[in-house]
mmCIF file of C-alpha atoms in Angstrom:
data_model
loop_
_atom_site.group_PDB
_atom_site.id
_atom_site.type_symbol
_atom_site.label_atom_id
_atom_site.label_comp_id
_atom_site.label_asym_id
_atom_site.label_seq_id
_atom_site.Cartn_x
_atom_site.Cartn_y
_atom_site.Cartn_z
ATOM 1 C CA MET A 1 86.544 -23.359 -57.169
ATOM 2 C CA ARG A 2 83.401 -25.034 -55.935
ATOM 3 C CA GLU A 3 79.669 -25.239 -56.409
ATOM 4 C CA LEU A 4 77.485 -22.716 -54.623
ATOM 5 C CA THR A 5 76.016 -23.622 -51.247
ATOM 6 C CA SER A 6 72.235 -23.480 -50.911
ATOM 7 C CA GLU A 7 72.461 -20.178 -48.987
ATOM 8 C CA GLU A 8 74.748 -18.591 -51.601
ATOM 9 C CA MET A 9 72.569 -19.877 -54.409
ATOM 10 C CA GLU A 10 69.433 -18.401 -52.828
ATOM 11 C CA ILE A 11 71.044 -14.965 -52.338
ATOM 12 C CA PHE A 12 72.507 -14.987 -55.856
ATOM 13 C CA PHE A 13 69.308 -16.109 -57.608
ATOM 14 C CA ASP A 14 67.203 -13.591 -55.642
ATOM 15 C CA LYS A 15 69.415 -10.782 -56.929
ATOM 16 C CA LEU A 16 69.496 -12.115 -60.483
ATOM 17 C CA THR A 17 65.708 -12.595 -60.523
ATOM 18 C CA LYS A 18 65.251 -8.859 -59.886
ATOM 19 C CA TYR A 19 66.763 -8.214 -63.307
ATOM 20 C CA ILE A 20 65.804 -11.152 -65.524
ATOM 21 C CA GLY A 21 62.814 -12.676 -63.696
ATOM 22 C CA LYS A 22 61.641 -16.044 -64.954
ATOM 23 C CA ASN A 23 64.243 -15.968 -67.713
ATOM 24 C CA ILE A 24 66.756 -17.198 -65.145
ATOM 25 C CA LYS A 25 65.791 -20.710 -66.254
ATOM 26 C CA GLN A 26 67.450 -19.986 -69.601
ATOM 27 C CA LEU A 27 70.831 -19.552 -67.883
ATOM 28 C CA ILE A 28 70.588 -22.843 -66.034
ATOM 29 C CA ASN A 29 71.296 -25.642 -68.500
ATOM 30 C CA ASP A 30 73.478 -28.701 -69.069
ATOM 31 C CA ASN A 31 76.209 -26.751 -70.866
ATOM 32 C CA HIS A 32 76.960 -24.076 -68.228
ATOM 33 C CA SER A 33 77.042 -23.809 -64.459
ATOM 34 C CA PHE A 34 77.665 -21.230 -61.752
ATOM 35 C CA ARG A 35 80.806 -21.605 -59.663
ATOM 36 C CA TYR A 36 82.114 -19.862 -56.549
ATOM 37 C CA HIS A 37 85.752 -18.757 -56.438
ATOM 38 C CA ASN A 38 87.322 -16.070 -54.197
ATOM 39 C CA ASP A 39 83.946 -14.558 -53.135
ATOM 40 C CA ARG A 40 82.883 -14.244 -56.781
ATOM 41 C CA ILE A 41 80.310 -16.106 -58.860
ATOM 42 C CA TYR A 42 81.367 -17.212 -62.330
ATOM 43 C CA TYR A 43 79.244 -18.536 -65.188
ATOM 44 C CA VAL A 44 81.379 -21.244 -66.757
ATOM 45 C CA SER A 45 80.906 -23.683 -69.623
ATOM 46 C CA ASN A 46 81.254 -27.269 -68.464
ATOM 47 C CA GLN A 47 83.961 -27.915 -71.050
ATOM 48 C CA LEU A 48 86.072 -25.061 -69.674
ATOM 49 C CA LEU A 49 85.359 -26.320 -66.167
ATOM 50 C CA GLN A 50 86.890 -29.704 -67.020
ATOM 51 C CA PHE A 51 90.062 -28.016 -68.262
ATOM 52 C CA ALA A 52 90.262 -25.855 -65.151
ATOM 53 C CA GLN A 53 90.188 -28.831 -62.806
ATOM 54 C CA ASN A 54 93.869 -29.344 -63.582
ATOM 55 C CA ILE A 55 94.722 -25.931 -62.123
ATOM 56 C CA SER A 56 95.011 -25.478 -58.362
ATOM 57 C CA ASN A 57 92.619 -22.961 -56.766
ATOM 58 C CA ASP A 58 95.389 -20.702 -55.468
ATOM 59 C CA ARG A 59 96.802 -20.307 -59.012
ATOM 60 C CA LEU A 60 93.420 -19.804 -60.695
ATOM 61 C CA LYS A 61 92.568 -16.082 -60.946
ATOM 62 C CA THR A 62 89.348 -16.110 -62.963
ATOM 63 C CA ILE A 63 87.358 -18.392 -65.226
ATOM 64 C CA GLY A 64 84.284 -17.810 -67.360
ATOM 65 C CA THR A 65 82.109 -14.709 -66.928
ATOM 66 C CA CYS A 66 82.063 -13.030 -63.538
ATOM 67 C CA PHE A 67 78.466 -12.272 -62.522
ATOM 68 C CA GLY A 68 79.343 -10.524 -59.286
ATOM 69 C CA LYS A 69 80.751 -10.922 -55.826
ATOM 70 C CA PHE A 70 79.706 -11.441 -52.251
ATOM 71 C CA THR A 71 80.477 -8.655 -49.818
ATOM 72 C CA LYS A 72 81.876 -9.290 -46.356
ATOM 73 C CA SER A 73 78.317 -9.066 -44.987
ATOM 74 C CA LYS A 74 77.242 -11.846 -47.406
ATOM 75 C CA LYS A 75 75.243 -9.567 -49.703
ATOM 76 C CA PHE A 76 75.624 -10.054 -53.432
ATOM 77 C CA ARG A 77 76.564 -7.312 -55.908
ATOM 78 C CA LEU A 78 76.227 -7.783 -59.644
ATOM 79 C CA GLU A 79 79.168 -6.576 -61.725
ATOM 80 C CA ILE A 80 79.168 -4.993 -65.158
ATOM 81 C CA THR A 81 80.795 -8.092 -66.662
ATOM 82 C CA CYS A 82 77.411 -9.876 -66.603
ATOM 83 C CA LEU A 83 75.733 -7.166 -68.722
ATOM 84 C CA ASP A 84 75.704 -9.337 -71.870
ATOM 85 C CA TYR A 85 73.581 -11.950 -70.104
ATOM 86 C CA LEU A 86 71.366 -9.424 -68.318
ATOM 87 C CA SER A 87 70.612 -7.578 -71.553
ATOM 88 C CA GLN A 88 69.810 -10.807 -73.343
ATOM 89 C CA TYR A 89 67.188 -11.926 -70.796
ATOM 90 C CA ALA A 90 65.995 -8.672 -69.168
ATOM 91 C CA GLU A 91 62.257 -8.307 -68.573
ATOM 92 C CA PHE A 92 62.280 -4.552 -68.026
ATOM 93 C CA LYS A 93 64.331 -2.043 -69.996
ATOM 94 C CA VAL A 94 65.043 1.681 -70.055
ATOM 95 C CA TRP A 95 66.280 3.598 -73.111
ATOM 96 C CA LEU A 96 68.218 6.841 -72.769
ATOM 97 C CA LYS A 97 68.129 9.878 -75.003
ATOM 98 C CA PRO A 98 71.473 10.622 -76.696
ATOM 99 C CA GLN A 99 72.168 13.689 -74.504
ATOM 100 C CA ALA A 100 71.780 11.584 -71.321
ATOM 101 C CA GLU A 101 74.112 8.746 -72.325
ATOM 102 C CA LEU A 102 77.343 10.451 -71.333
ATOM 103 C CA SER A 103 75.947 11.536 -67.978
ATOM 104 C CA TYR A 104 74.920 7.957 -67.246
ATOM 105 C CA LEU A 105 78.296 6.597 -68.326
ATOM 106 C CA TYR A 106 79.961 8.955 -65.836
ATOM 107 C CA GLY A 107 78.011 7.229 -63.055
ATOM 108 C CA ASN A 108 75.011 9.546 -62.639
ATOM 109 C CA HIS A 109 71.405 8.478 -62.119
ATOM 110 C CA VAL A 110 68.886 8.753 -64.967
ATOM 111 C CA LEU A 111 66.670 11.848 -64.818
ATOM 112 C CA LYS A 112 63.251 12.202 -66.411
ATOM 113 C CA THR A 113 64.745 14.541 -69.044
ATOM 114 C CA GLY A 114 67.113 11.779 -70.202
ATOM 115 C CA LEU A 115 64.476 9.052 -70.368
ATOM 116 C CA GLY A 116 63.777 8.015 -73.962
ATOM 117 C CA ARG A 117 61.523 4.998 -73.382
ATOM 118 C CA ILE A 118 60.690 2.564 -70.609
ATOM 119 C CA THR A 119 59.095 -0.874 -70.733
ATOM 120 C CA GLU A 120 55.357 -0.692 -70.131
ATOM 121 C CA ASP A 121 54.163 -1.609 -66.605
ATOM 122 C CA THR A 122 57.617 -1.421 -65.013
ATOM 123 C CA PRO A 123 57.149 -1.293 -61.220
ATOM 124 C CA SER A 124 59.105 0.892 -58.792
ATOM 125 C CA TYR A 125 62.410 -0.484 -57.487
ATOM 126 C CA GLN A 126 62.649 -3.029 -60.280
ATOM 127 C CA GLY A 127 65.968 -4.059 -61.791
ATOM 128 C CA VAL A 128 66.323 -2.796 -65.375
ATOM 129 C CA VAL A 129 68.896 -2.889 -68.138
ATOM 130 C CA ILE A 130 69.682 0.533 -69.582
ATOM 131 C CA TYR A 131 70.147 0.957 -73.332
ATOM 132 C CA ASN A 132 70.858 3.833 -75.675
ATOM 133 C CA MET A 133 68.321 4.510 -78.440
ATOM 134 C CA ASN A 134 70.263 2.166 -80.762
ATOM 135 C CA ASP A 135 69.589 -0.795 -78.411
ATOM 136 C CA ILE A 136 73.184 -1.015 -77.199
ATOM 137 C CA PRO A 137 73.289 -1.977 -73.506
ATOM 138 C CA LEU A 138 75.018 0.676 -71.392
ATOM 139 C CA GLY A 139 74.501 -0.727 -67.904
ATOM 140 C CA PHE A 140 71.897 -1.657 -65.359
ATOM 141 C CA GLY A 141 70.083 -0.039 -62.482
ATOM 142 C CA VAL A 142 66.931 0.062 -60.381
ATOM 143 C CA THR A 143 63.876 2.129 -61.220
ATOM 144 C CA ALA A 144 63.008 4.878 -58.757
ATOM 145 C CA LYS A 145 59.518 5.283 -60.181
ATOM 146 C CA SER A 146 57.049 3.057 -61.980
ATOM 147 C CA THR A 147 56.142 3.655 -65.617
ATOM 148 C CA GLU A 148 52.938 5.393 -64.576
ATOM 149 C CA GLU A 149 54.733 7.648 -62.064
ATOM 150 C CA CYS A 150 57.320 8.599 -64.720
ATOM 151 C CA ARG A 151 54.612 10.070 -66.927
ATOM 152 C CA TYR A 152 53.636 12.621 -64.297
ATOM 153 C CA SER A 153 56.996 13.344 -62.672
ATOM 154 C CA LYS A 154 59.004 16.573 -62.950
ATOM 155 C CA PRO A 155 61.836 16.771 -65.518
ATOM 156 C CA THR A 156 64.477 16.882 -62.768
ATOM 157 C CA ASP A 157 63.222 13.787 -60.912
ATOM 158 C CA ILE A 158 65.369 10.665 -60.798
ATOM 159 C CA VAL A 159 63.611 7.821 -62.615
ATOM 160 C CA CYS A 160 66.366 5.193 -62.441
ATOM 161 C CA PHE A 161 69.172 4.664 -59.937
ATOM 162 C CA HIS A 162 72.599 3.890 -61.360
ATOM 163 C CA GLN A 163 74.064 0.494 -60.408
ATOM 164 C CA ALA A 164 76.760 -0.195 -63.010
ATOM 165 C CA ASP A 165 77.704 0.955 -66.503
ATOM 166 C CA VAL A 166 80.233 0.190 -69.218
ATOM 167 C CA GLY A 167 82.128 3.366 -68.323
ATOM 168 C CA GLN A 168 83.347 1.593 -65.193
ATOM 169 C CA TYR A 169 85.981 -0.149 -67.292
ATOM 170 C CA LEU A 170 87.578 3.230 -67.920
ATOM 171 C CA ARG A 171 87.021 4.693 -64.448
ATOM 172 C CA ASP A 172 88.429 1.592 -62.708
ATOM 173 C CA GLU A 173 91.279 1.124 -65.150
ATOM 174 C CA ASN A 174 93.922 1.294 -62.428
ATOM 175 C CA GLY A 175 92.148 -1.197 -60.201
ATOM 176 C CA THR A 176 91.435 -3.938 -62.721
ATOM 177 C CA SER A 177 94.462 -6.057 -61.872
ATOM 178 C CA GLU A 178 96.782 -6.633 -58.947
ATOM 179 C CA HIS A 179 99.475 -4.307 -60.206
ATOM 180 C CA GLY A 180 97.297 -1.626 -61.754
ATOM 181 C CA ASN A 181 98.019 -2.719 -65.313
ATOM 182 C CA VAL A 182 95.151 -3.559 -67.613
ATOM 183 C CA PHE A 183 97.132 -5.775 -69.963
#
């Protein structure tokens, strides 16, 4: 486990800024830090980090909250495990109608018919956190249309592209560990 290089930090913060904007400053503090381990970025408390220094890197599987991973082409992909932090600091939000929740949790994009509310002045291709009408975060995605364009779009138009959702835990159940066992 190591600190992020300047290149990795720039790529990671660019991606994270698309979702939480200026609120990224709230994540960077004296109590927590971002660490790189096995192509993944973890958000770790400094106290936990001190304990983990006694464990060799080849024996350490995971530590803290995984925010995402770097692909082989050095692009960064956010993972659903960072949803708690994204939802806490998100600038732009989308709320789904109850009949659209299940469709979204199966990995489908959000259509205009399933859109309950959207944050005012949300631009196109902006990272958003997706909630149900009870303000429970379901996942995150990227808007396909701005708030203004959504008002005048057809009911079958896609308004938000699916990136990740909490249903992934169930769909990827067999791939969550080395041996296919969850626990």
